[in-house]
């Protein structure tokens, strides 16, 4: 297969990955209505084509939290993504560095902070969940500082994991012990390429950063049971004081969908936020990121850096998110599919595709710089108004 688009990378990942891993990346919660809306609402947003604008010189670079970025995007944190290829987060961070964009390591990634730091030559971002054991959180933040992580992404929309039915169907959730292990092993055996590259030669198969608190288990036996027992549903805005006391670098709050919550984040001194519904993986039926973004950008865009994720499947979608008010985007499923399809080379290919598609979208809307992209490049059509 010629990998010409992000959907091509998804199809290739589906052929290579065991079912439990592919469905974990691909799925959403409940009936997956928000997952579909994230994609559909962006795709249906019309762009305003302009001509004779001299777009011979395009500059796609920007600055995110004091770092120069070749593109207005970062690779989002994704739990378990490192199992998509051998020591996958290490491969992904190398691809991100080559493309000149930030990589974000998840708390529940397969590789540890130290392992990713050894593979990286530049600072990367670290994502943190609120865990019941505050001493362990302090230790994680200390490790992130020691590794030179430049930005902390604090995810706030997961006090409890959403109901993701696909993961029950594949045995990733609700099937701990021997039964679940046999079920997943059978799925892996049907993907011999992955089984050899990752299953046999990509060990250890653990949630690397949280391995010290797993008491000898990997966390994969019943991933969601571990999250239910260890994530803290008592989290509230006052907990940002704890985070700020332990982290003096840029702080980004991920999982904001409401302007009032965005104002709270700004009042408490966050440097940025991510307009996100967790890729449709938490509360189904909420607004798509594209619909939630404009009022949030209007409310706090002059006080902190507004990023967005959810439903981005092309460079055109990146441009659409910027037009709606984001200063940058996080790519999630796109890089996880790419990693599953072809490892580091797949992520490199995905980023090249996104850049090429952005260049076309900018040229045909008359934008030569990222700063030129705003709501003026959105068209309106009968029955479909630009937000």
Coordinates of N, CA and C in Angstrom, one line a residue, residues 38 41-42 45 256-260 262-263 273-277 287-302 304 306-310 317 319-328 374-376 378 385-387:
X38 N -16.1 14.7 16.1 CA -14.8 15.4 16.0 C -14.3 15.4 14.5
X41 N -17.3 17.4 12.0 CA -17.4 18.8 12.2 C -16.3 19.6 11.6
X42 N -15.1 19.0 11.7 CA -13.9 19.6 11.0 C -14.0 19.5 9.5
X45 N -16.3 21.9 7.7 CA -16.0 23.3 7.8 C -15.4 23.9 6.5
X256 N -10.2 20.7 28.3 CA -11.1 21.8 28.5 C -12.1 21.9 27.4
X257 N -13.4 21.9 27.7 CA -14.4 22.0 26.7 C -15.4 23.2 27.0
X258 N -15.3 23.8 28.1 CA -16.2 24.9 28.5 C -15.5 26.2 28.8
X259 N -16.0 27.3 28.3 CA -15.3 28.6 28.5 C -15.1 28.9 30.0
X260 N -16.0 28.5 30.8 CA -15.9 28.8 32.3 C -14.7 28.1 32.9
X262 N -12.1 27.2 31.1 CA -10.9 27.8 30.5 C -10.6 29.1 31.3
X263 N -11.6 29.8 31.8 CA -11.3 31.0 32.6 C -10.6 30.6 33.9
X273 N -3.8 25.7 27.4 CA -4.8 24.7 27.6 C -5.0 24.0 26.3
X274 N -5.6 22.8 26.4 CA -5.9 22.0 25.2 C -7.4 21.8 25.2
X275 N -8.1 22.4 24.2 CA -9.5 22.1 24.0 C -9.6 20.7 23.5
X276 N -10.2 19.8 24.3 CA -10.1 18.4 24.0 C -11.3 17.7 24.7
X277 N -11.8 16.7 24.0 CA -12.8 15.8 24.6 C -12.1 14.4 24.7
X287 N -19.6 18.3 23.0 CA -19.3 19.0 21.8 C -18.0 18.4 21.2
X288 N -18.0 18.5 19.9 CA -16.7 18.2 19.2 C -15.7 19.3 19.6
X289 N -14.4 19.0 19.4 CA -13.4 20.0 19.7 C -13.6 21.3 18.8
X290 N -14.0 21.0 17.5 CA -14.1 22.2 16.6 C -15.2 23.1 17.0
X291 N -16.3 22.6 17.6 CA -17.4 23.4 18.1 C -17.1 24.1 19.4
X292 N -16.3 23.4 20.3 CA -16.0 24.0 21.6 C -14.9 25.0 21.5
X293 N -14.1 25.0 20.5 CA -12.9 25.8 20.4 C -13.2 27.3 20.3
X294 N -14.0 27.8 19.4 CA -14.1 29.2 19.2 C -14.5 30.0 20.4
X295 N -15.5 29.6 21.2 CA -15.8 30.4 22.4 C -14.7 30.4 23.4
X296 N -14.0 29.3 23.5 CA -12.9 29.2 24.5 C -11.7 30.1 24.0
X297 N -11.4 30.1 22.7 CA -10.4 31.0 22.2 C -10.7 32.5 22.4
X298 N -12.0 32.8 22.2 CA -12.5 34.1 22.4 C -12.4 34.5 23.9
X299 N -12.6 33.6 24.8 CA -12.7 33.9 26.2 C -11.3 34.1 26.8
X300 N -10.3 33.3 26.4 CA -9.0 33.3 27.1 C -7.8 33.4 26.1
X301 N -8.1 33.5 24.8 CA -7.0 33.4 23.9 C -5.9 34.5 24.0
X302 N -6.3 35.6 24.7 CA -5.3 36.7 24.9 C -4.6 36.5 26.2
X304 N -3.6 33.1 27.5 CA -2.8 31.9 27.5 C -2.8 31.3 26.1
X306 N -3.8 28.7 23.5 CA -4.9 27.7 23.3 C -4.5 26.7 22.2
X307 N -4.5 25.5 22.6 CA -4.2 24.4 21.6 C -5.5 23.6 21.5
X308 N -5.6 22.7 20.6 CA -6.8 21.8 20.4 C -6.4 20.5 19.8
X309 N -7.2 19.5 20.1 CA -7.0 18.2 19.5 C -8.4 17.6 19.2
X310 N -8.4 16.5 18.5 CA -9.7 15.8 18.2 C -10.1 15.9 16.8
X317 N -7.2 19.9 8.2 CA -7.8 20.0 9.5 C -7.0 20.8 10.5
X319 N -5.2 23.4 9.6 CA -5.5 24.8 9.2 C -6.8 25.2 9.7
X320 N -7.8 24.3 9.7 CA -9.1 24.6 10.2 C -9.1 24.9 11.7
X321 N -8.4 24.1 12.4 CA -8.3 24.3 13.9 C -7.7 25.7 14.2
X322 N -6.6 26.0 13.4 CA -6.0 27.3 13.6 C -7.0 28.5 13.3
X323 N -7.7 28.3 12.2 CA -8.7 29.3 11.8 C -9.8 29.5 12.9
X324 N -10.1 28.4 13.6 CA -11.1 28.5 14.7 C -10.5 29.1 16.0
X325 N -9.2 29.4 16.0 CA -8.7 30.1 17.2 C -7.6 29.4 17.9
X326 N -7.2 28.2 17.5 CA -6.1 27.5 18.2 C -4.7 28.1 17.7
X327 N -3.8 28.1 18.6 CA -2.4 28.5 18.2 C -1.6 27.4 17.8
X328 N -2.1 26.2 18.0 CA -1.4 24.9 17.6 C -2.3 23.8 17.9
X374 N -6.7 32.8 10.2 CA -7.8 33.2 11.2 C -9.1 32.9 10.6
X375 N -10.2 33.4 11.2 CA -11.5 33.1 10.8 C -11.8 33.6 9.4
X376 N -11.1 34.6 8.9 CA -11.3 35.2 7.6 C -11.1 34.1 6.5
X378 N -12.4 31.1 6.6 CA -13.5 30.2 6.6 C -14.6 30.8 5.8
X385 N -22.9 27.6 8.5 CA -22.1 28.8 8.8 C -20.8 28.4 9.5
X386 N -19.8 29.2 9.2 CA -18.5 29.0 9.9 C -18.7 29.4 11.4
X387 N -18.2 28.7 12.3 CA -18.4 29.1 13.7 C -17.9 30.5 14.0

